[in-house]
mmCIF file of C-alpha atoms in Angstrom:
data_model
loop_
_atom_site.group_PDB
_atom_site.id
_atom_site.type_symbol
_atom_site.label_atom_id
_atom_site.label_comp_id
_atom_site.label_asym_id
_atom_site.label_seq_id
_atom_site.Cartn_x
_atom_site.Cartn_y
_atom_site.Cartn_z
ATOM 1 C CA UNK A 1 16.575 14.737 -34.004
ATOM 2 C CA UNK A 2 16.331 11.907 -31.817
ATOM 3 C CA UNK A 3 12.822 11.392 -30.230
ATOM 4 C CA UNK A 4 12.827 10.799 -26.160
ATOM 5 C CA UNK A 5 11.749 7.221 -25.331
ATOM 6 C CA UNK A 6 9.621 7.960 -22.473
ATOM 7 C CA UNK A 7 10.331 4.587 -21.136
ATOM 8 C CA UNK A 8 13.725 5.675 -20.353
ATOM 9 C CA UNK A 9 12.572 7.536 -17.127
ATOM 10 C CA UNK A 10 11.255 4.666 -15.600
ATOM 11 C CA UNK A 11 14.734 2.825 -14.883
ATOM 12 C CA UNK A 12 15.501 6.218 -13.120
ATOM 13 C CA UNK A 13 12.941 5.824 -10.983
ATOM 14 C CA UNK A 14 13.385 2.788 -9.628
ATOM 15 C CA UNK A 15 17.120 3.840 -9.312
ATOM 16 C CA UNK A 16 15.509 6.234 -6.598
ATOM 17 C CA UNK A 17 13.182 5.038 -4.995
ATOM 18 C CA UNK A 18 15.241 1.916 -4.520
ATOM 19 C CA UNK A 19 18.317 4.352 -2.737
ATOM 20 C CA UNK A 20 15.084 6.064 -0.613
ATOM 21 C CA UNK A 21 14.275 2.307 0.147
ATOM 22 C CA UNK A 22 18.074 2.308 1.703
ATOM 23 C CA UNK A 23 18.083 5.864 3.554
ATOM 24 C CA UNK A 24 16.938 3.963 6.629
ATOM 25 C CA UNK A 25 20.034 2.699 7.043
ATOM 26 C CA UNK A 26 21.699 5.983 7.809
ATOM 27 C CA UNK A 27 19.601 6.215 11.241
ATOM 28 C CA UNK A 28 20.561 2.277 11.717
ATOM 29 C CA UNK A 29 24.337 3.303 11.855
ATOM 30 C CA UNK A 30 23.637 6.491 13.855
ATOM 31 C CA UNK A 31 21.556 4.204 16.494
ATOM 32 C CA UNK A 32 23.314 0.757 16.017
ATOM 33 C CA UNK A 33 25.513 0.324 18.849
ATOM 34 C CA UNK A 34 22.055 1.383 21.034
ATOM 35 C CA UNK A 35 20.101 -1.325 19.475
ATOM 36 C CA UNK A 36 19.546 -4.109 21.805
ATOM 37 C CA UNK A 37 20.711 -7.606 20.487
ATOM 38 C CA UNK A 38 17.946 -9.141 19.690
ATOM 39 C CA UNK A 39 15.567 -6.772 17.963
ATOM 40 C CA UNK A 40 11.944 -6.604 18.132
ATOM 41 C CA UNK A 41 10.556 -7.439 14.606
ATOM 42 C CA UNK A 42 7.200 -8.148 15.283
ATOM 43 C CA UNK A 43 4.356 -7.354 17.560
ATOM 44 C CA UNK A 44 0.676 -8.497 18.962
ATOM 45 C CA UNK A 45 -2.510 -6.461 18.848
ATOM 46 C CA UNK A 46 -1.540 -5.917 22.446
ATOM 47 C CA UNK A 47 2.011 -4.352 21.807
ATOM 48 C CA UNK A 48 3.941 -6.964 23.285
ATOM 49 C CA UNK A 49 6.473 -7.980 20.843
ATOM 50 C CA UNK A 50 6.210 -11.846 19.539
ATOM 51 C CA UNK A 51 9.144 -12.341 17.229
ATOM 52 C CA UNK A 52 12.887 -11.050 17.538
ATOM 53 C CA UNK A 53 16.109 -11.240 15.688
ATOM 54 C CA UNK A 54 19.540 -9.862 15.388
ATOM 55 C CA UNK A 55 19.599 -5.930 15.490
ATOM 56 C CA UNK A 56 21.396 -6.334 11.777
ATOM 57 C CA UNK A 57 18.102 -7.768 10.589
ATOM 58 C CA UNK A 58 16.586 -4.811 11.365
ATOM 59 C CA UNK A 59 19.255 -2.508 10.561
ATOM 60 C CA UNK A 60 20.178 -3.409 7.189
ATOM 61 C CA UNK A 61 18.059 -6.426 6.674
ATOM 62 C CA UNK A 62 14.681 -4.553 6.563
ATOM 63 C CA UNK A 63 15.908 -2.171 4.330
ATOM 64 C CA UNK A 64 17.395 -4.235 2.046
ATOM 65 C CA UNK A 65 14.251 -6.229 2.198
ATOM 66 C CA UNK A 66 12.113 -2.991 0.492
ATOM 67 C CA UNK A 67 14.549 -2.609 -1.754
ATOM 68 C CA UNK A 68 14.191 -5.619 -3.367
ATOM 69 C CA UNK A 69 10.382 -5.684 -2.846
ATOM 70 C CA UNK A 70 10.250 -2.163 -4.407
ATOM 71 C CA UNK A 71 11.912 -3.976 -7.813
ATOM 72 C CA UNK A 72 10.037 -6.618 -7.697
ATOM 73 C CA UNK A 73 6.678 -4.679 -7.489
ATOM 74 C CA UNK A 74 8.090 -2.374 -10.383
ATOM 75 C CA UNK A 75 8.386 -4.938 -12.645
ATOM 76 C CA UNK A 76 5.671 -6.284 -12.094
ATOM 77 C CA UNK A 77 3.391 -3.344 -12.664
ATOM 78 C CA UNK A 78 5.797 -2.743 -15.598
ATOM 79 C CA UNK A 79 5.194 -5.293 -17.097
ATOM 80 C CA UNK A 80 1.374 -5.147 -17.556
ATOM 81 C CA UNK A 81 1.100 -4.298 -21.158
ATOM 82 C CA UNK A 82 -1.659 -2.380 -20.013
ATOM 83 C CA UNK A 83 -0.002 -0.257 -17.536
ATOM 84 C CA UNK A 84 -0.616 2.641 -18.576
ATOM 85 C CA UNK A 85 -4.149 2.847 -18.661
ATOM 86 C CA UNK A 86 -3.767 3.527 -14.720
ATOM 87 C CA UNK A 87 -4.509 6.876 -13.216
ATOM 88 C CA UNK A 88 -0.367 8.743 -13.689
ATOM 89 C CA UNK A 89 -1.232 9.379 -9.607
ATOM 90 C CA UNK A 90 -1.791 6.071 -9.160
ATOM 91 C CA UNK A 91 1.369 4.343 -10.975
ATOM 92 C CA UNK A 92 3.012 7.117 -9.322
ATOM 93 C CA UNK A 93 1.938 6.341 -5.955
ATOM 94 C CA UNK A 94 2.643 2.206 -7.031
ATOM 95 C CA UNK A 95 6.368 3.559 -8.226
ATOM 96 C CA UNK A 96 6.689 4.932 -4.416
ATOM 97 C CA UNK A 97 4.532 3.476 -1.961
ATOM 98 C CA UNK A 98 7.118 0.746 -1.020
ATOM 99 C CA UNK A 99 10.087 3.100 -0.559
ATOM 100 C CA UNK A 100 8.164 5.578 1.584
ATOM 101 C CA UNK A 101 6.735 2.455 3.780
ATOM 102 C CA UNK A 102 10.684 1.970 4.214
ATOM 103 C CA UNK A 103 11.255 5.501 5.029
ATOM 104 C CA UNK A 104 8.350 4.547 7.753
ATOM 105 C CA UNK A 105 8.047 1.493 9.201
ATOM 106 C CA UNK A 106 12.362 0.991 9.677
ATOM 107 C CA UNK A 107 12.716 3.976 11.768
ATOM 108 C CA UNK A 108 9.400 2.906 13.609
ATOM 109 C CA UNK A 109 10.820 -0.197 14.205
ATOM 110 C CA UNK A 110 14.395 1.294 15.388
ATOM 111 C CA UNK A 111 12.970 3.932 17.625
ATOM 112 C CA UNK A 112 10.605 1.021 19.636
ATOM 113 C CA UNK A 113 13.386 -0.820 20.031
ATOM 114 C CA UNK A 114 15.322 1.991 21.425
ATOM 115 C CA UNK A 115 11.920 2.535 23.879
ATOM 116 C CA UNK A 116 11.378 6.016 22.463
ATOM 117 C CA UNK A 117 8.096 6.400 23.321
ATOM 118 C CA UNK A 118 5.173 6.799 20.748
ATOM 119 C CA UNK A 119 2.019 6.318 19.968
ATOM 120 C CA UNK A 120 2.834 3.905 16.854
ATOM 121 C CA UNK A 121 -0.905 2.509 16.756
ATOM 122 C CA UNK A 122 -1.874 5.811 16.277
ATOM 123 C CA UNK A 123 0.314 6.685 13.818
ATOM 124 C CA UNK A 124 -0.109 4.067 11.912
ATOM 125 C CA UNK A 125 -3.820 4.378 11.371
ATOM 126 C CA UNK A 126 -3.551 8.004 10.318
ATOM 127 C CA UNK A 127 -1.170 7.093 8.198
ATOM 128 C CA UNK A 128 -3.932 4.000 6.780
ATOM 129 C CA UNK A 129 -6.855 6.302 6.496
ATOM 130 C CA UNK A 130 -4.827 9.033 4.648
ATOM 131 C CA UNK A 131 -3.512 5.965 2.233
ATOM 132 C CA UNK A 132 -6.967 4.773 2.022
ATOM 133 C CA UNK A 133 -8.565 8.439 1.352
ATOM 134 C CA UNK A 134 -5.740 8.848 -1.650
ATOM 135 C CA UNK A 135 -6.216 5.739 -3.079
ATOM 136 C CA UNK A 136 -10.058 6.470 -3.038
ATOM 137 C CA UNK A 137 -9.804 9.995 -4.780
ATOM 138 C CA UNK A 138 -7.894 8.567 -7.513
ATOM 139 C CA UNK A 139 -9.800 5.085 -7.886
ATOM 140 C CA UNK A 140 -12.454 6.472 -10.068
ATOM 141 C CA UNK A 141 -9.632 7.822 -12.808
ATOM 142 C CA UNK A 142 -8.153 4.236 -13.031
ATOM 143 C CA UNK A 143 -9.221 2.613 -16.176
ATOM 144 C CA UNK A 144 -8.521 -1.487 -16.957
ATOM 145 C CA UNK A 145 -5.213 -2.611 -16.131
ATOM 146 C CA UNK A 146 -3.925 -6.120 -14.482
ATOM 147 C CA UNK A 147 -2.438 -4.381 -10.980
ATOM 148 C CA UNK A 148 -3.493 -1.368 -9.660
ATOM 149 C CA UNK A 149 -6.993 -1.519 -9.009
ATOM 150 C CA UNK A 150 -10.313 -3.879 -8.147
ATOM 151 C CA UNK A 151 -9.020 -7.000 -10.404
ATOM 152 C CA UNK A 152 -11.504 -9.425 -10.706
ATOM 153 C CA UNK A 153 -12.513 -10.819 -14.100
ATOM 154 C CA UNK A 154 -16.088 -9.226 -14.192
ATOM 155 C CA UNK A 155 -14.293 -5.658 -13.863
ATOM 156 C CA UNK A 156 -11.321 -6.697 -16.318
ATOM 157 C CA UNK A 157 -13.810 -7.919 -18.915
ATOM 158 C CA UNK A 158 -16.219 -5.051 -19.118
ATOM 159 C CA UNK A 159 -15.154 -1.674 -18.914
ATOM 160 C CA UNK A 160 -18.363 -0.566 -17.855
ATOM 161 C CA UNK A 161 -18.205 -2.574 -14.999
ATOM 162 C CA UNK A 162 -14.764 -1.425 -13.676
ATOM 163 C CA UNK A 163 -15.829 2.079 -14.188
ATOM 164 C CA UNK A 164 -19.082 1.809 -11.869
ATOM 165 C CA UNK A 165 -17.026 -0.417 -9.576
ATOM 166 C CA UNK A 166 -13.949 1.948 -8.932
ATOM 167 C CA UNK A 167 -16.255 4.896 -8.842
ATOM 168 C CA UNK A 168 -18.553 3.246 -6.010
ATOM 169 C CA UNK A 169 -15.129 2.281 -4.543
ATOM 170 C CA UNK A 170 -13.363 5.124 -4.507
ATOM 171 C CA UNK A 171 -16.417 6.692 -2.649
ATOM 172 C CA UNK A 172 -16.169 3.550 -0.201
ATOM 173 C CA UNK A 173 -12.333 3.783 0.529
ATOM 174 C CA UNK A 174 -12.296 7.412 0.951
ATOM 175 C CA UNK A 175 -15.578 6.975 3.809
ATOM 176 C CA UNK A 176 -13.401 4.486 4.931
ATOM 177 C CA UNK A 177 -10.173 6.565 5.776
ATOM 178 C CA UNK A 178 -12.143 9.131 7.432
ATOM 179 C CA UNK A 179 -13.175 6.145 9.596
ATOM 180 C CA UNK A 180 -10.203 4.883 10.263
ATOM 181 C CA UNK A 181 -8.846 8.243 11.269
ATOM 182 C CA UNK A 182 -11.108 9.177 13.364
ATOM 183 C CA UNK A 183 -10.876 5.545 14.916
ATOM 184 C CA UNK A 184 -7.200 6.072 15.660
ATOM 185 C CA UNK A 185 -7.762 9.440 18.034
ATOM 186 C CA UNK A 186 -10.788 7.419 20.205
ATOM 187 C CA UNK A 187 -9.635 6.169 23.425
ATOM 188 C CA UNK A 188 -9.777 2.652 22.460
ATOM 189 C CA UNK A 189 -6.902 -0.315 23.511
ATOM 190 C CA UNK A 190 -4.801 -1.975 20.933
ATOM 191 C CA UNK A 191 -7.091 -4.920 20.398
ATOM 192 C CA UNK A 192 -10.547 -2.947 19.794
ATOM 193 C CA UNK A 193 -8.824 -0.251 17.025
ATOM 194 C CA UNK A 194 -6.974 -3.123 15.399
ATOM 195 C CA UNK A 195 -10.236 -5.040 15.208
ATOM 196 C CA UNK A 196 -12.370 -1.911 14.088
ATOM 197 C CA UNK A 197 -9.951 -1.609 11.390
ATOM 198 C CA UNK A 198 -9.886 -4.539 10.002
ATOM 199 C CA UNK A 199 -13.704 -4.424 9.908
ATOM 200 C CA UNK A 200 -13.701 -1.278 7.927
ATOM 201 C CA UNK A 201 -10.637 -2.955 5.490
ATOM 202 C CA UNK A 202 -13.005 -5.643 4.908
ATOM 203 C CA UNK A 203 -16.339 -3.512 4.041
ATOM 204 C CA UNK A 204 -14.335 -1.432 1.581
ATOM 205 C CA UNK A 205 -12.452 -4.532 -0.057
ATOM 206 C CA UNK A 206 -15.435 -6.532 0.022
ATOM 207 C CA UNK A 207 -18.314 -4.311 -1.333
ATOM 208 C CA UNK A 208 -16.749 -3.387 -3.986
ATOM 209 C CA UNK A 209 -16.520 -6.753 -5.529
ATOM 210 C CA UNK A 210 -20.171 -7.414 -4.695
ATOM 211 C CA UNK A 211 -21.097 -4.838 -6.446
ATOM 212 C CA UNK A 212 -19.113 -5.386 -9.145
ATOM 213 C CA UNK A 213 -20.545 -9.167 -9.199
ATOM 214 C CA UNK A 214 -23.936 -7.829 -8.767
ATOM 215 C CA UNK A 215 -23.011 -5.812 -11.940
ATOM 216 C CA UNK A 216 -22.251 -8.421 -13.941
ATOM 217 C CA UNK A 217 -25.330 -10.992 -12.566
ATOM 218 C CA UNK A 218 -27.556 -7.880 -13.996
ATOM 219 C CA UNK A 219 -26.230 -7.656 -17.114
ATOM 220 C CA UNK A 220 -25.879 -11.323 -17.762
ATOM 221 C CA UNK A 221 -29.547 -11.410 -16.641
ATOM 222 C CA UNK A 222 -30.546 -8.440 -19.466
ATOM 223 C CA UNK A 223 -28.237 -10.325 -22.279
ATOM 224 C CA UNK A 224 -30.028 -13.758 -21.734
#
């Protein structure tokens, strides 16, 4: 009998998620002929868009853009030879994330520039904090690897250090998307929420490697 390779089913799922990476385009041919000329592709923390090109960028361009980002990433993670000591969740969520920002931020994109009102700021940090909350939950279950996870060479050389580092992050990023949520329903302009949440994305990215740092000073301290 012929043993399953279960490498097999990865090529499958980057078959997928890269056509889920393209699905956008079916609402760029519904809405095309609506689409202003020059497209809005980029915008300010005050809303205002700053940077515009033609509507087939952002019909088929942008799509065709996280298609090719999705392979890229997937190789890359793929070709860590220590891939698979990540979390399953998290390689999981690495194997999607790209195609379901596609399946997000192109019909975002479409809909503004059809002025189809929406509150997009708010959307999008609900959208952060739940990301943020996930990725916390499943931080602590993510032993050494070279991609998904805090990567710095104090955690990648001592598994005892990545293990207290993810934990204490995991609790950070998850206190952090509860932040961020409940920044995105306060009655705050553009500028201040963008600004809060950058703040919190730099506490939570930051800490972490402090810690981890601190970590390693200690230990260095103890072996000398």
């Amino acid at each position: 009998m012929i043993k399953k390779n279960k490498e097999t089913k990865f090529p499958i799922v980057l078959v997928i998620t890269s056509i889920v990476c393209l699905l956008p385009i079916c609402l760029s041919l519904a809405v095309y002929n609506d689409l202003p000329e020059s497209a809005a592709m980029q915008w300010n923390f005050e809303g205002n868009p700053n940077w515009y090109a033609h509507k087939a960028v952002l019909a088929f361009g942008m799509p065709l853009f996280f298609m090719a980002l999705n392979i890229i990433v997937f190789f890359l993670v793929h070709a860590d030879p220590k891939h698979k000591n990540a979390s399953k969740v998290m390689l999981v969520f690495v194997e999607w994330f790209i195609s379901v920002l596609s399946l997000i931020i192109v019909p975002l994109m479409l809909l503004t520039n059809l002025d189809v009102k929406m509150p997009t700021v708010t959307i999008v940090l609900v959208l952060v904090g739940i990301l943020f909350v996930f990725l916390g939950n499943y931080m602590p279950k993510n032993k050494q690897n070279y991609y998904i996870g805090i990567r710095v060479s104090w955690t990648l050389n001592d598994p005892e250090n990545w293990n207290k580092t993810h934990r204490m992050g995991g609790f950070l990023w998850i206190i952090g998307g509860i932040l961020t949520i409940i920044t995105a329903f306060l009655p705050l302009n553009n500028i201040v929420g963008i600004t809060v949440i950058l703040i919190i994305l730099l506490i939570i990215a930051a800490v972490p490697i402090l810690y981890s740092y601190s970590l390693y000073k200690k230990e260095k301290g103890a072996v000398l």
